[in-house]
PDB file of C-alpha atoms and ligand atoms in Angstrom:
ATOM      1  CA  MET W   1       0.000   0.000   0.000  1.00  0.00           C
ATOM      2  CA  THR W   2       1.119   3.592  -0.579  1.00  0.00           C
ATOM      3  CA  ARG W   3       2.606   5.452   2.368  1.00  0.00           C
ATOM      4  CA  LEU W   4       0.005   7.528   4.197  1.00  0.00           C
ATOM      5  CA  LYS W   5       0.437  11.059   5.512  1.00  0.00           C
ATOM      6  CA  THR W   6      -0.303   9.849   9.044  1.00  0.00           C
ATOM      7  CA  LYS W   7       2.733   7.857  10.120  1.00  0.00           C
ATOM      8  CA  ILE W   8       1.977   4.342  11.280  1.00  0.00           C
ATOM      9  CA  LEU W   9       3.829   2.839  14.227  1.00  0.00           C
ATOM     10  CA  VAL W  10       3.528  -0.647  15.670  1.00  0.00           C
ATOM     11  CA  ASP W  11       2.631  -0.662  19.348  1.00  0.00           C
ATOM     12  CA  GLY W  12       4.369  -3.743  20.672  1.00  0.00           C
ATOM     13  CA  GLY W  13       7.452  -5.420  22.061  1.00  0.00           C
ATOM     14  CA  ASP W  14       8.081  -8.312  19.698  1.00  0.00           C
ATOM     15  CA  PRO W  15      10.420  -7.858  16.712  1.00  0.00           C
ATOM     16  CA  GLN W  16       8.857 -10.805  14.856  1.00  0.00           C
ATOM     17  CA  GLU W  17       5.460  -9.173  15.134  1.00  0.00           C
ATOM     18  CA  THR W  18       6.863  -5.909  13.728  1.00  0.00           C
ATOM     19  CA  LEU W  19       8.394  -7.826  10.853  1.00  0.00           C
ATOM     20  CA  ARG W  20       5.042  -9.502  10.117  1.00  0.00           C
ATOM     21  CA  VAL W  21       3.252  -6.146  10.104  1.00  0.00           C
ATOM     22  CA  THR W  22       5.916  -4.647   7.842  1.00  0.00           C
ATOM     23  CA  GLU W  23       5.310  -7.464   5.375  1.00  0.00           C
ATOM     24  CA  LEU W  24       1.563  -7.059   5.617  1.00  0.00           C
ATOM     25  CA  LEU W  25       1.526  -3.275   5.090  1.00  0.00           C
ATOM     26  CA  GLY W  26       4.621  -2.973   2.922  1.00  0.00           C
ATOM     27  CA  TYR W  27       6.172  -0.566   5.448  1.00  0.00           C
ATOM     28  CA  VAL W  28       5.925   0.764   8.971  1.00  0.00           C
ATOM     29  CA  ASP W  29       7.150   4.206   9.980  1.00  0.00           C
ATOM     30  CA  GLY W  30       8.048   3.422  13.553  1.00  0.00           C
ATOM     31  CA  GLN W  31       7.476   1.501  16.753  1.00  0.00           C
ATOM     32  CA  THR W  32       6.470   2.266  20.307  1.00  0.00           C
ATOM     33  CA  THR W  33       7.362   0.067  23.258  1.00  0.00           C
ATOM     34  CA  ASN W  34       6.642   0.336  26.978  1.00  0.00           C
ATOM     35  CA  PRO W  35       7.492  -1.728  30.090  1.00  0.00           C
ATOM     36  CA  SER W  36       4.265  -3.762  29.855  1.00  0.00           C
ATOM     37  CA  LEU W  37       4.867  -4.597  26.191  1.00  0.00           C
ATOM     38  CA  VAL W  38       8.472  -5.593  26.935  1.00  0.00           C
ATOM     39  CA  ALA W  39       7.328  -7.854  29.800  1.00  0.00           C
ATOM     40  CA  ASN W  40       5.032  -9.454  27.210  1.00  0.00           C
ATOM     41  CA  ASN W  41       7.824 -10.141  24.714  1.00  0.00           C
ATOM     42  CA  PRO W  42       7.710 -13.888  23.882  1.00  0.00           C
ATOM     43  CA  HIS W  43      11.330 -14.523  24.907  1.00  0.00           C
ATOM     44  CA  ILE W  44      10.908 -12.706  28.231  1.00  0.00           C
ATOM     45  CA  LYS W  45       7.624 -14.503  28.878  1.00  0.00           C
ATOM     46  CA  GLN W  46       9.331 -17.806  28.193  1.00  0.00           C
ATOM     47  CA  LEU W  47      12.122 -16.966  30.648  1.00  0.00           C
ATOM     48  CA  LEU W  48       9.584 -16.040  33.316  1.00  0.00           C
ATOM     49  CA  ALA W  49       7.505 -19.155  32.660  1.00  0.00           C
ATOM     50  CA  SER W  50      10.594 -21.300  33.241  1.00  0.00           C
ATOM     51  CA  GLY W  51      10.958 -19.665  36.648  1.00  0.00           C
ATOM     52  CA  ARG W  52      13.828 -17.417  35.606  1.00  0.00           C
ATOM     53  CA  LYS W  53      13.853 -13.808  36.829  1.00  0.00           C
ATOM     54  CA  LEU W  54      16.133 -11.036  35.646  1.00  0.00           C
ATOM     55  CA  SER W  55      18.505  -8.627  37.287  1.00  0.00           C
ATOM     56  CA  GLU W  56      17.984  -4.959  36.410  1.00  0.00           C
ATOM     57  CA  GLN W  57      20.993  -5.145  34.092  1.00  0.00           C
ATOM     58  CA  GLU W  58      19.620  -8.256  32.363  1.00  0.00           C
ATOM     59  CA  GLU W  59      16.269  -6.538  31.919  1.00  0.00           C
ATOM     60  CA  MET W  60      18.020  -3.582  30.245  1.00  0.00           C
ATOM     61  CA  ASP W  61      20.040  -5.991  28.088  1.00  0.00           C
ATOM     62  CA  GLU W  62      16.882  -7.776  26.950  1.00  0.00           C
ATOM     63  CA  TYR W  63      15.177  -4.452  26.210  1.00  0.00           C
ATOM     64  CA  ARG W  64      18.210  -3.337  24.194  1.00  0.00           C
ATOM     65  CA  LYS W  65      18.179  -6.595  22.200  1.00  0.00           C
ATOM     66  CA  ILE W  66      14.499  -6.138  21.390  1.00  0.00           C
ATOM     67  CA  VAL W  67      14.818  -2.560  20.153  1.00  0.00           C
ATOM     68  CA  ARG W  68      17.988  -3.346  18.213  1.00  0.00           C
ATOM     69  CA  GLU W  69      16.098  -6.048  16.330  1.00  0.00           C
ATOM     70  CA  ILE W  70      13.150  -3.763  15.659  1.00  0.00           C
ATOM     71  CA  SER W  71      15.162  -0.677  14.702  1.00  0.00           C
ATOM     72  CA  PRO W  72      16.061  -1.652  11.093  1.00  0.00           C
ATOM     73  CA  PHE W  73      12.469  -2.694  10.291  1.00  0.00           C
ATOM     74  CA  VAL W  74      11.020   0.777  10.791  1.00  0.00           C
ATOM     75  CA  GLY W  75      11.149   4.151   9.060  1.00  0.00           C
ATOM     76  CA  ASP W  76      11.903   7.659  10.228  1.00  0.00           C
ATOM     77  CA  ALA W  77       9.348   7.815  13.030  1.00  0.00           C
ATOM     78  CA  GLY W  78      11.863   5.803  15.048  1.00  0.00           C
ATOM     79  CA  VAL W  79      11.553   3.420  17.967  1.00  0.00           C
ATOM     80  CA  SER W  80      10.228   4.835  21.228  1.00  0.00           C
ATOM     81  CA  ILE W  81      11.953   3.342  24.274  1.00  0.00           C
ATOM     82  CA  GLU W  82      10.442   4.027  27.683  1.00  0.00           C
ATOM     83  CA  VAL W  83      12.464   4.803  30.790  1.00  0.00           C
ATOM     84  CA  PHE W  84      11.561   3.012  33.984  1.00  0.00           C
ATOM     85  CA  SER W  85       9.978   5.467  36.399  1.00  0.00           C
ATOM     86  CA  ASP W  86       7.673   5.561  39.347  1.00  0.00           C
ATOM     87  CA  ARG W  87       6.494   8.302  41.719  1.00  0.00           C
ATOM     88  CA  LYS W  88       9.954   8.593  43.232  1.00  0.00           C
ATOM     89  CA  THR W  89      12.099   8.693  40.097  1.00  0.00           C
ATOM     90  CA  THR W  90      13.813  12.046  39.615  1.00  0.00           C
ATOM     91  CA  ALA W  91      14.326  13.833  36.311  1.00  0.00           C
ATOM     92  CA  GLN W  92      18.076  13.245  36.589  1.00  0.00           C
ATOM     93  CA  GLU W  93      17.532   9.503  37.038  1.00  0.00           C
ATOM     94  CA  MET W  94      15.218   9.418  34.035  1.00  0.00           C
ATOM     95  CA  VAL W  95      17.710  11.314  31.869  1.00  0.00           C
ATOM     96  CA  ALA W  96      20.530   8.934  32.857  1.00  0.00           C
ATOM     97  CA  GLN W  97      18.407   6.006  31.635  1.00  0.00           C
ATOM     98  CA  GLY W  98      17.251   7.973  28.608  1.00  0.00           C
ATOM     99  CA  LYS W  99      20.788   8.727  27.465  1.00  0.00           C
ATOM    100  CA  GLU W 100      21.771   5.089  27.813  1.00  0.00           C
ATOM    101  CA  MET W 101      18.690   3.969  25.830  1.00  0.00           C
ATOM    102  CA  TYR W 102      19.241   6.631  23.193  1.00  0.00           C
ATOM    103  CA  SER W 103      22.686   5.166  22.491  1.00  0.00           C
ATOM    104  CA  TRP W 104      21.237   1.720  21.702  1.00  0.00           C
ATOM    105  CA  ILE W 105      19.977   2.496  18.193  1.00  0.00           C
ATOM    106  CA  PRO W 106      20.315   5.354  15.701  1.00  0.00           C
ATOM    107  CA  ASN W 107      16.561   6.028  15.517  1.00  0.00           C
ATOM    108  CA  ALA W 108      15.613   6.134  19.206  1.00  0.00           C
ATOM    109  CA  TYR W 109      12.985   8.311  20.835  1.00  0.00           C
ATOM    110  CA  VAL W 110      13.121   8.339  24.629  1.00  0.00           C
ATOM    111  CA  LYS W 111       9.742   8.085  26.317  1.00  0.00           C
ATOM    112  CA  TYR W 112       9.152  10.093  29.474  1.00  0.00           C
ATOM    113  CA  PRO W 113       5.859  10.351  31.374  1.00  0.00           C
ATOM    114  CA  CYS W 114       3.705  13.509  31.437  1.00  0.00           C
ATOM    115  CA  THR W 115       4.648  14.277  35.037  1.00  0.00           C
ATOM    116  CA  ALA W 116       6.631  17.213  36.421  1.00  0.00           C
ATOM    117  CA  GLU W 117       9.779  15.070  36.622  1.00  0.00           C
ATOM    118  CA  GLY W 118       9.106  13.650  33.171  1.00  0.00           C
ATOM    119  CA  LEU W 119       8.769  17.148  31.721  1.00  0.00           C
ATOM    120  CA  ARG W 120      11.993  18.274  33.397  1.00  0.00           C
ATOM    121  CA  ALA W 121      13.701  15.182  32.005  1.00  0.00           C
ATOM    122  CA  ALA W 122      12.334  15.969  28.545  1.00  0.00           C
ATOM    123  CA  ARG W 123      13.643  19.544  28.702  1.00  0.00           C
ATOM    124  CA  MET W 124      17.105  18.360  29.786  1.00  0.00           C
ATOM    125  CA  SER W 125      17.065  15.698  27.072  1.00  0.00           C
ATOM    126  CA  VAL W 126      16.119  17.987  24.193  1.00  0.00           C
ATOM    127  CA  ASP W 127      18.791  20.414  25.377  1.00  0.00           C
ATOM    128  CA  GLN W 128      21.263  17.566  24.931  1.00  0.00           C
ATOM    129  CA  GLY W 129      19.951  16.757  21.457  1.00  0.00           C
ATOM    130  CA  LEU W 130      17.852  13.671  22.303  1.00  0.00           C
ATOM    131  CA  ARG W 131      14.550  12.981  20.539  1.00  0.00           C
ATOM    132  CA  VAL W 132      11.697  12.482  23.020  1.00  0.00           C
ATOM    133  CA  ASN W 133       8.137  11.181  23.244  1.00  0.00           C
ATOM    134  CA  LEU W 134       5.983  12.285  26.178  1.00  0.00           C
ATOM    135  CA  THR W 135       3.719   9.419  27.119  1.00  0.00           C
ATOM    136  CA  LEU W 136       0.705   8.833  29.390  1.00  0.00           C
ATOM    137  CA  CYS W 137      -0.956  12.048  28.198  1.00  0.00           C
ATOM    138  CA  PHE W 138      -4.582  12.236  29.282  1.00  0.00           C
ATOM    139  CA  SER W 139      -5.388  15.939  29.128  1.00  0.00           C
ATOM    140  CA  GLN W 140      -5.011  18.954  26.894  1.00  0.00           C
ATOM    141  CA  GLN W 141      -3.284  20.770  29.788  1.00  0.00           C
ATOM    142  CA  GLN W 142      -0.601  18.058  29.865  1.00  0.00           C
ATOM    143  CA  ALA W 143      -0.095  18.412  26.116  1.00  0.00           C
ATOM    144  CA  ALA W 144       0.194  22.207  26.508  1.00  0.00           C
ATOM    145  CA  ALA W 145       2.812  21.677  29.231  1.00  0.00           C
ATOM    146  CA  VAL W 146       4.757  19.338  26.920  1.00  0.00           C
ATOM    147  CA  TYR W 147       4.633  22.011  24.223  1.00  0.00           C
ATOM    148  CA  ALA W 148       5.898  24.715  26.584  1.00  0.00           C
ATOM    149  CA  ALA W 149       8.565  22.524  28.206  1.00  0.00           C
ATOM    150  CA  THR W 150      10.133  21.424  24.912  1.00  0.00           C
ATOM    151  CA  LYS W 151       9.977  24.660  22.923  1.00  0.00           C
ATOM    152  CA  GLY W 152      12.972  25.555  20.803  1.00  0.00           C
ATOM    153  CA  THR W 153      14.004  22.014  19.871  1.00  0.00           C
ATOM    154  CA  ARG W 154      15.346  21.030  16.479  1.00  0.00           C
ATOM    155  CA  ALA W 155      13.928  17.512  16.176  1.00  0.00           C
ATOM    156  CA  PRO W 156      10.162  17.153  16.491  1.00  0.00           C
ATOM    157  CA  VAL W 157       8.885  16.086  19.894  1.00  0.00           C
ATOM    158  CA  TYR W 158       6.006  13.601  20.198  1.00  0.00           C
ATOM    159  CA  VAL W 159       3.150  13.772  22.653  1.00  0.00           C
ATOM    160  CA  SER W 160       1.102  10.591  23.065  1.00  0.00           C
ATOM    161  CA  PRO W 161      -2.559  11.070  24.029  1.00  0.00           C
ATOM    162  CA  PHE W 162      -3.965   7.724  25.228  1.00  0.00           C
ATOM    163  CA  VAL W 163      -7.337   7.078  23.582  1.00  0.00           C
ATOM    164  CA  GLY W 164      -8.379   3.638  24.884  1.00  0.00           C
ATOM    165  CA  ARG W 165      -7.585   4.295  28.524  1.00  0.00           C
ATOM    166  CA  LEU W 166      -9.787   7.427  28.513  1.00  0.00           C
ATOM    167  CA  ASP W 167     -12.573   5.378  26.928  1.00  0.00           C
ATOM    168  CA  ASP W 168     -12.095   2.887  29.765  1.00  0.00           C
ATOM    169  CA  ILE W 169     -13.187   5.581  32.244  1.00  0.00           C
ATOM    170  CA  GLY W 170     -16.116   6.648  30.071  1.00  0.00           C
ATOM    171  CA  GLN W 171     -14.485   9.644  28.338  1.00  0.00           C
ATOM    172  CA  ASN W 172     -14.171   9.979  24.596  1.00  0.00           C
ATOM    173  CA  GLY W 173     -10.417   9.564  24.085  1.00  0.00           C
ATOM    174  CA  MET W 174     -10.637  10.588  20.425  1.00  0.00           C
ATOM    175  CA  ASP W 175     -11.799  14.025  21.612  1.00  0.00           C
ATOM    176  CA  LEU W 176      -8.483  14.500  23.395  1.00  0.00           C
ATOM    177  CA  VAL W 177      -6.577  13.745  20.183  1.00  0.00           C
ATOM    178  CA  LYS W 178      -8.803  16.173  18.277  1.00  0.00           C
ATOM    179  CA  ASN W 179      -8.432  18.896  20.929  1.00  0.00           C
ATOM    180  CA  VAL W 180      -4.639  18.582  21.157  1.00  0.00           C
ATOM    181  CA  LYS W 181      -4.364  18.731  17.389  1.00  0.00           C
ATOM    182  CA  ARG W 182      -6.577  21.824  17.259  1.00  0.00           C
ATOM    183  CA  MET W 183      -4.538  23.513  20.002  1.00  0.00           C
ATOM    184  CA  LEU W 184      -1.220  22.720  18.298  1.00  0.00           C
ATOM    185  CA  ALA W 185      -2.440  24.308  15.064  1.00  0.00           C
ATOM    186  CA  HIS W 186      -1.675  27.594  16.877  1.00  0.00           C
ATOM    187  CA  GLY W 187       1.846  26.465  17.787  1.00  0.00           C
ATOM    188  CA  ASP W 188       5.262  26.513  16.137  1.00  0.00           C
ATOM    189  CA  GLY W 189       5.067  22.944  14.798  1.00  0.00           C
ATOM    190  CA  HIS W 190       7.741  21.409  17.049  1.00  0.00           C
ATOM    191  CA  LEU W 191       5.250  19.115  18.822  1.00  0.00           C
ATOM    192  CA  LEU W 192       3.605  16.258  16.909  1.00  0.00           C
ATOM    193  CA  VAL W 193       0.559  14.252  17.992  1.00  0.00           C
ATOM    194  CA  LEU W 194       1.140  10.518  18.289  1.00  0.00           C
ATOM    195  CA  ALA W 195      -2.244   8.927  19.000  1.00  0.00           C
ATOM    196  CA  ALA W 196      -1.737   5.962  21.353  1.00  0.00           C
ATOM    197  CA  SER W 197      -3.721   3.330  23.236  1.00  0.00           C
ATOM    198  CA  ILE W 198      -5.639   2.521  20.050  1.00  0.00           C
ATOM    199  CA  ARG W 199      -7.975  -0.430  20.497  1.00  0.00           C
ATOM    200  CA  SER W 200     -10.162  -0.554  17.384  1.00  0.00           C
ATOM    201  CA  LEU W 201     -10.253  -0.105  13.620  1.00  0.00           C
ATOM    202  CA  GLU W 202     -12.795   2.678  14.122  1.00  0.00           C
ATOM    203  CA  GLN W 203     -10.250   4.598  16.216  1.00  0.00           C
ATOM    204  CA  LEU W 204      -7.529   4.053  13.609  1.00  0.00           C
ATOM    205  CA  LEU W 205      -9.813   5.376  10.867  1.00  0.00           C
ATOM    206  CA  CYS W 206     -10.695   8.365  13.023  1.00  0.00           C
ATOM    207  CA  CYS W 207      -6.966   9.135  13.393  1.00  0.00           C
ATOM    208  CA  PHE W 208      -6.621   9.128   9.591  1.00  0.00           C
ATOM    209  CA  TRP W 209      -9.699  11.293   9.282  1.00  0.00           C
ATOM    210  CA  LEU W 210      -8.305  13.782  11.812  1.00  0.00           C
ATOM    211  CA  ASP W 211      -5.005  13.734   9.939  1.00  0.00           C
ATOM    212  CA  VAL W 212      -2.998  13.092  13.106  1.00  0.00           C
ATOM    213  CA  ASP W 213       0.771  13.198  12.636  1.00  0.00           C
ATOM    214  CA  LEU W 214       1.402   9.671  13.900  1.00  0.00           C
ATOM    215  CA  VAL W 215      -0.596   6.782  15.285  1.00  0.00           C
ATOM    216  CA  THR W 216       0.721   3.760  17.157  1.00  0.00           C
ATOM    217  CA  VAL W 217      -1.373   0.663  16.700  1.00  0.00           C
ATOM    218  CA  PRO W 218      -1.315  -2.906  18.046  1.00  0.00           C
ATOM    219  CA  ALA W 219      -0.576  -5.570  15.411  1.00  0.00           C
ATOM    220  CA  ARG W 220      -4.051  -7.018  16.001  1.00  0.00           C
ATOM    221  CA  VAL W 221      -5.754  -3.821  14.750  1.00  0.00           C
ATOM    222  CA  LEU W 222      -3.334  -3.372  11.830  1.00  0.00           C
ATOM    223  CA  THR W 223      -3.967  -6.983  10.798  1.00  0.00           C
ATOM    224  CA  LEU W 224      -7.708  -6.372  10.858  1.00  0.00           C
ATOM    225  CA  TRP W 225      -7.216  -3.237   8.762  1.00  0.00           C
ATOM    226  CA  ALA W 226      -5.178  -5.238   6.214  1.00  0.00           C
ATOM    227  CA  GLU W 227      -7.744  -8.058   6.133  1.00  0.00           C
ATOM    228  CA  LYS W 228     -10.455  -5.544   5.300  1.00  0.00           C
ATOM    229  CA  GLY W 229      -8.364  -4.220   2.395  1.00  0.00           C
ATOM    230  CA  PHE W 230      -6.960  -1.079   4.087  1.00  0.00           C
ATOM    231  CA  PRO W 231     -10.196   0.963   4.169  1.00  0.00           C
ATOM    232  CA  MET W 232      -9.837   4.737   4.570  1.00  0.00           C
ATOM    233  CA  PRO W 233     -12.444   7.055   6.120  1.00  0.00           C
ATOM    234  CA  GLU W 234     -14.860   8.809   3.784  1.00  0.00           C
ATOM    235  CA  ALA W 235     -15.044  12.626   3.948  1.00  0.00           C
ATOM    236  CA  ASP W 236     -18.281  12.354   5.952  1.00  0.00           C
ATOM    237  CA  PHE W 237     -16.763   9.821   8.403  1.00  0.00           C
ATOM    238  CA  GLN W 238     -18.425   9.872  11.802  1.00  0.00           C
ATOM    239  CA  TYR W 239     -16.735   8.411  14.860  1.00  0.00           C
ATOM    240  CA  ARG W 240     -19.343   6.725  17.014  1.00  0.00           C
ATOM    241  CA  SER W 241     -18.816   6.834  20.743  1.00  0.00           C
ATOM    242  CA  SER W 242     -21.218   6.719  23.650  1.00  0.00           C
ATOM    243  CA  ALA W 243     -18.514   8.052  25.985  1.00  0.00           C
ATOM    244  CA  LYS W 244     -18.635  11.509  27.556  1.00  0.00           C
ATOM    245  CA  PRO W 245     -17.278  14.222  25.228  1.00  0.00           C
ATOM    246  CA  ILE W 246     -14.112  16.050  26.306  1.00  0.00           C
ATOM    247  CA  PRO W 247     -14.537  19.798  25.726  1.00  0.00           C
ATOM    248  CA  TYR W 248     -11.837  21.914  24.068  1.00  0.00           C
ATOM    249  CA  GLU W 249      -9.969  24.335  26.351  1.00  0.00           C
ATOM    250  CA  GLU W 250      -8.526  27.685  25.263  1.00  0.00           C
ATOM    251  CA  LEU W 251      -4.934  27.518  26.520  1.00  0.00           C
ATOM    252  CA  ASP W 252      -2.115  29.964  26.022  1.00  0.00           C
ATOM    253  CA  LEU W 253       0.874  28.053  24.663  1.00  0.00           C
ATOM    254  CA  THR W 254       3.226  30.932  25.410  1.00  0.00           C
ATOM    255  CA  GLN W 255       2.901  30.328  29.160  1.00  0.00           C
ATOM    256  CA  PRO W 256       5.588  28.434  31.142  1.00  0.00           C
ATOM    257  CA  TRP W 257       4.874  24.698  31.476  1.00  0.00           C
ATOM    258  CA  GLU W 258       4.575  24.950  35.263  1.00  0.00           C
ATOM    259  CA  THR W 259       1.389  27.043  34.877  1.00  0.00           C
ATOM    260  CA  PHE W 260      -0.573  24.137  33.369  1.00  0.00           C
ATOM    261  CA  ASN W 261      -2.425  21.584  35.474  1.00  0.00           C
ATOM    262  CA  ILE W 262      -0.597  18.378  34.619  1.00  0.00           C
ATOM    263  CA  ALA W 263      -2.091  16.127  37.313  1.00  0.00           C
ATOM    264  CA  HIS W 264      -4.185  13.241  36.015  1.00  0.00           C
ATOM    265  CA  GLU W 265      -5.283  10.093  37.838  1.00  0.00           C
ATOM    266  CA  LEU W 266      -4.638   7.947  34.744  1.00  0.00           C
ATOM    267  CA  THR W 267      -1.042   9.170  34.455  1.00  0.00           C
ATOM    268  CA  ALA W 268      -0.422   8.127  38.065  1.00  0.00           C
ATOM    269  CA  LYS W 269      -2.187   4.789  37.510  1.00  0.00           C
ATOM    270  CA  GLY W 270      -0.337   4.194  34.242  1.00  0.00           C
ATOM    271  CA  LEU W 271       3.025   4.786  35.915  1.00  0.00           C
ATOM    272  CA  GLU W 272       2.146   2.291  38.641  1.00  0.00           C
ATOM    273  CA  LYS W 273       1.113  -0.338  36.113  1.00  0.00           C
ATOM    274  CA  PHE W 274       4.276   0.110  34.011  1.00  0.00           C
ATOM    275  CA  ALA W 275       6.408  -0.088  37.158  1.00  0.00           C
ATOM    276  CA  ALA W 276       4.581  -3.230  38.324  1.00  0.00           C
ATOM    277  CA  ASP W 277       4.984  -4.949  34.940  1.00  0.00           C
ATOM    278  CA  TYR W 278       8.671  -4.016  34.882  1.00  0.00           C
ATOM    279  CA  ARG W 279       9.172  -5.388  38.413  1.00  0.00           C
ATOM    280  CA  LYS W 280       7.376  -8.629  37.508  1.00  0.00           C
ATOM    281  CA  THR W 281      10.356  -9.515  35.307  1.00  0.00           C
ATOM    282  CA  LEU W 282      12.881  -8.937  38.100  1.00  0.00           C
ATOM    283  CA  ALA W 283      14.297 -11.250  40.724  1.00  0.00           C
ATOM    284  CA  ASP W 284      13.295 -10.140  44.257  1.00  0.00           C
ATOM    285  CA  THR W 285      16.887  -9.139  45.004  1.00  0.00           C
ATOM    286  CA  ALA W 286      16.875  -6.806  41.984  1.00  0.00           C
ATOM    287  CA  VAL W 287      13.573  -5.056  42.735  1.00  0.00           C
ATOM    288  CA  ALA W 288      14.035  -1.319  42.653  1.00  0.00           C
ATOM    289  CA  GLY W 289      12.034   1.140  44.743  1.00  0.00           C
TER     290      GLY W 289
HETATM  291  C1  E4P T 301       2.234   3.566  23.377  1.00  0.00           C
HETATM  292  O1  E4P T 301       3.099   4.429  23.335  1.00  0.00           O
HETATM  293  C2  E4P T 301       1.472   3.298  24.605  1.00  0.00           C
HETATM  294  O2  E4P T 301       2.319   2.886  25.634  1.00  0.00           O
HETATM  295  C3  E4P T 301       0.386   2.282  24.309  1.00  0.00           C
HETATM  296  O3  E4P T 301      -0.321   2.686  23.174  1.00  0.00           O
HETATM  297  C4  E4P T 301      -0.563   2.055  25.484  1.00  0.00           C
HETATM  298  O4  E4P T 301      -1.628   1.249  25.076  1.00  0.00           O
HETATM  299  P1  E4P T 301      -2.647   0.564  26.103  1.00  0.00           P
HETATM  300  O5  E4P T 301      -3.432   1.640  26.749  1.00  0.00           O
HETATM  301  O6  E4P T 301      -3.490  -0.321  25.254  1.00  0.00           O
HETATM  302  O7  E4P T 301      -1.820  -0.186  27.108  1.00  0.00           O
END
């Protein structure tokens, strides 16, 4: 199929799966990974099933192996690699991990959470020339803070609004994507929208219809899209959702990032879940935090 304007990323942690999707679509622009997806990698699952647990160093080594295998399969949207963080992780600690991860492959994007420490880490990272992706974004205010915190960068920065997890709490996650995109139309273009937590074909089509910059999609949904012959949304496409609409907010992107309300229960929950999935792979003696 011909390359679309919206960049397509595989949301996963298995190089073989990425390869299969690449063959199915003819290309993929990039990949996103996270601690839960890495814990679900077939090789890591096999190790855990055999009763083997990893040290922190072994976990990092496995993660590096995975992204090194994926890296050559994908295009210029790169491979997003997520730092381990929980409530207590400082920006400096995140940046130390981020720099290490960034050195693994030539097309890395370091993923930091949309928290105050994550935003500080992102600022320090872009100042040092690293490409970054701000994850666990659940509000327009968080996206505005990402914009403000990363202003003046050369490489584009990604912000990842999570659609499915907002739907899970009865809010229309596609509205957040739409609102962030609308807000960024007034910006300088350094921040790109990477729609994440995509669960259905309908959501993928809505991302195309909204013309989002990038969308990361599980192999299951991309396979379904391929099986249906790669349908595209008609001009009068309507996204059906019974969830509560998320209203657009007028926000001033020239304000410092600290002025935005970046707290969100799902960001806190998401961090906990990523940390728990990461720790599941570790031997008790290696458990951090
Ligand atoms: C990608 O960057 C995100 O980590 C991923 O899309 C989250 O998806 P989920 O909400 O289905 O776990």
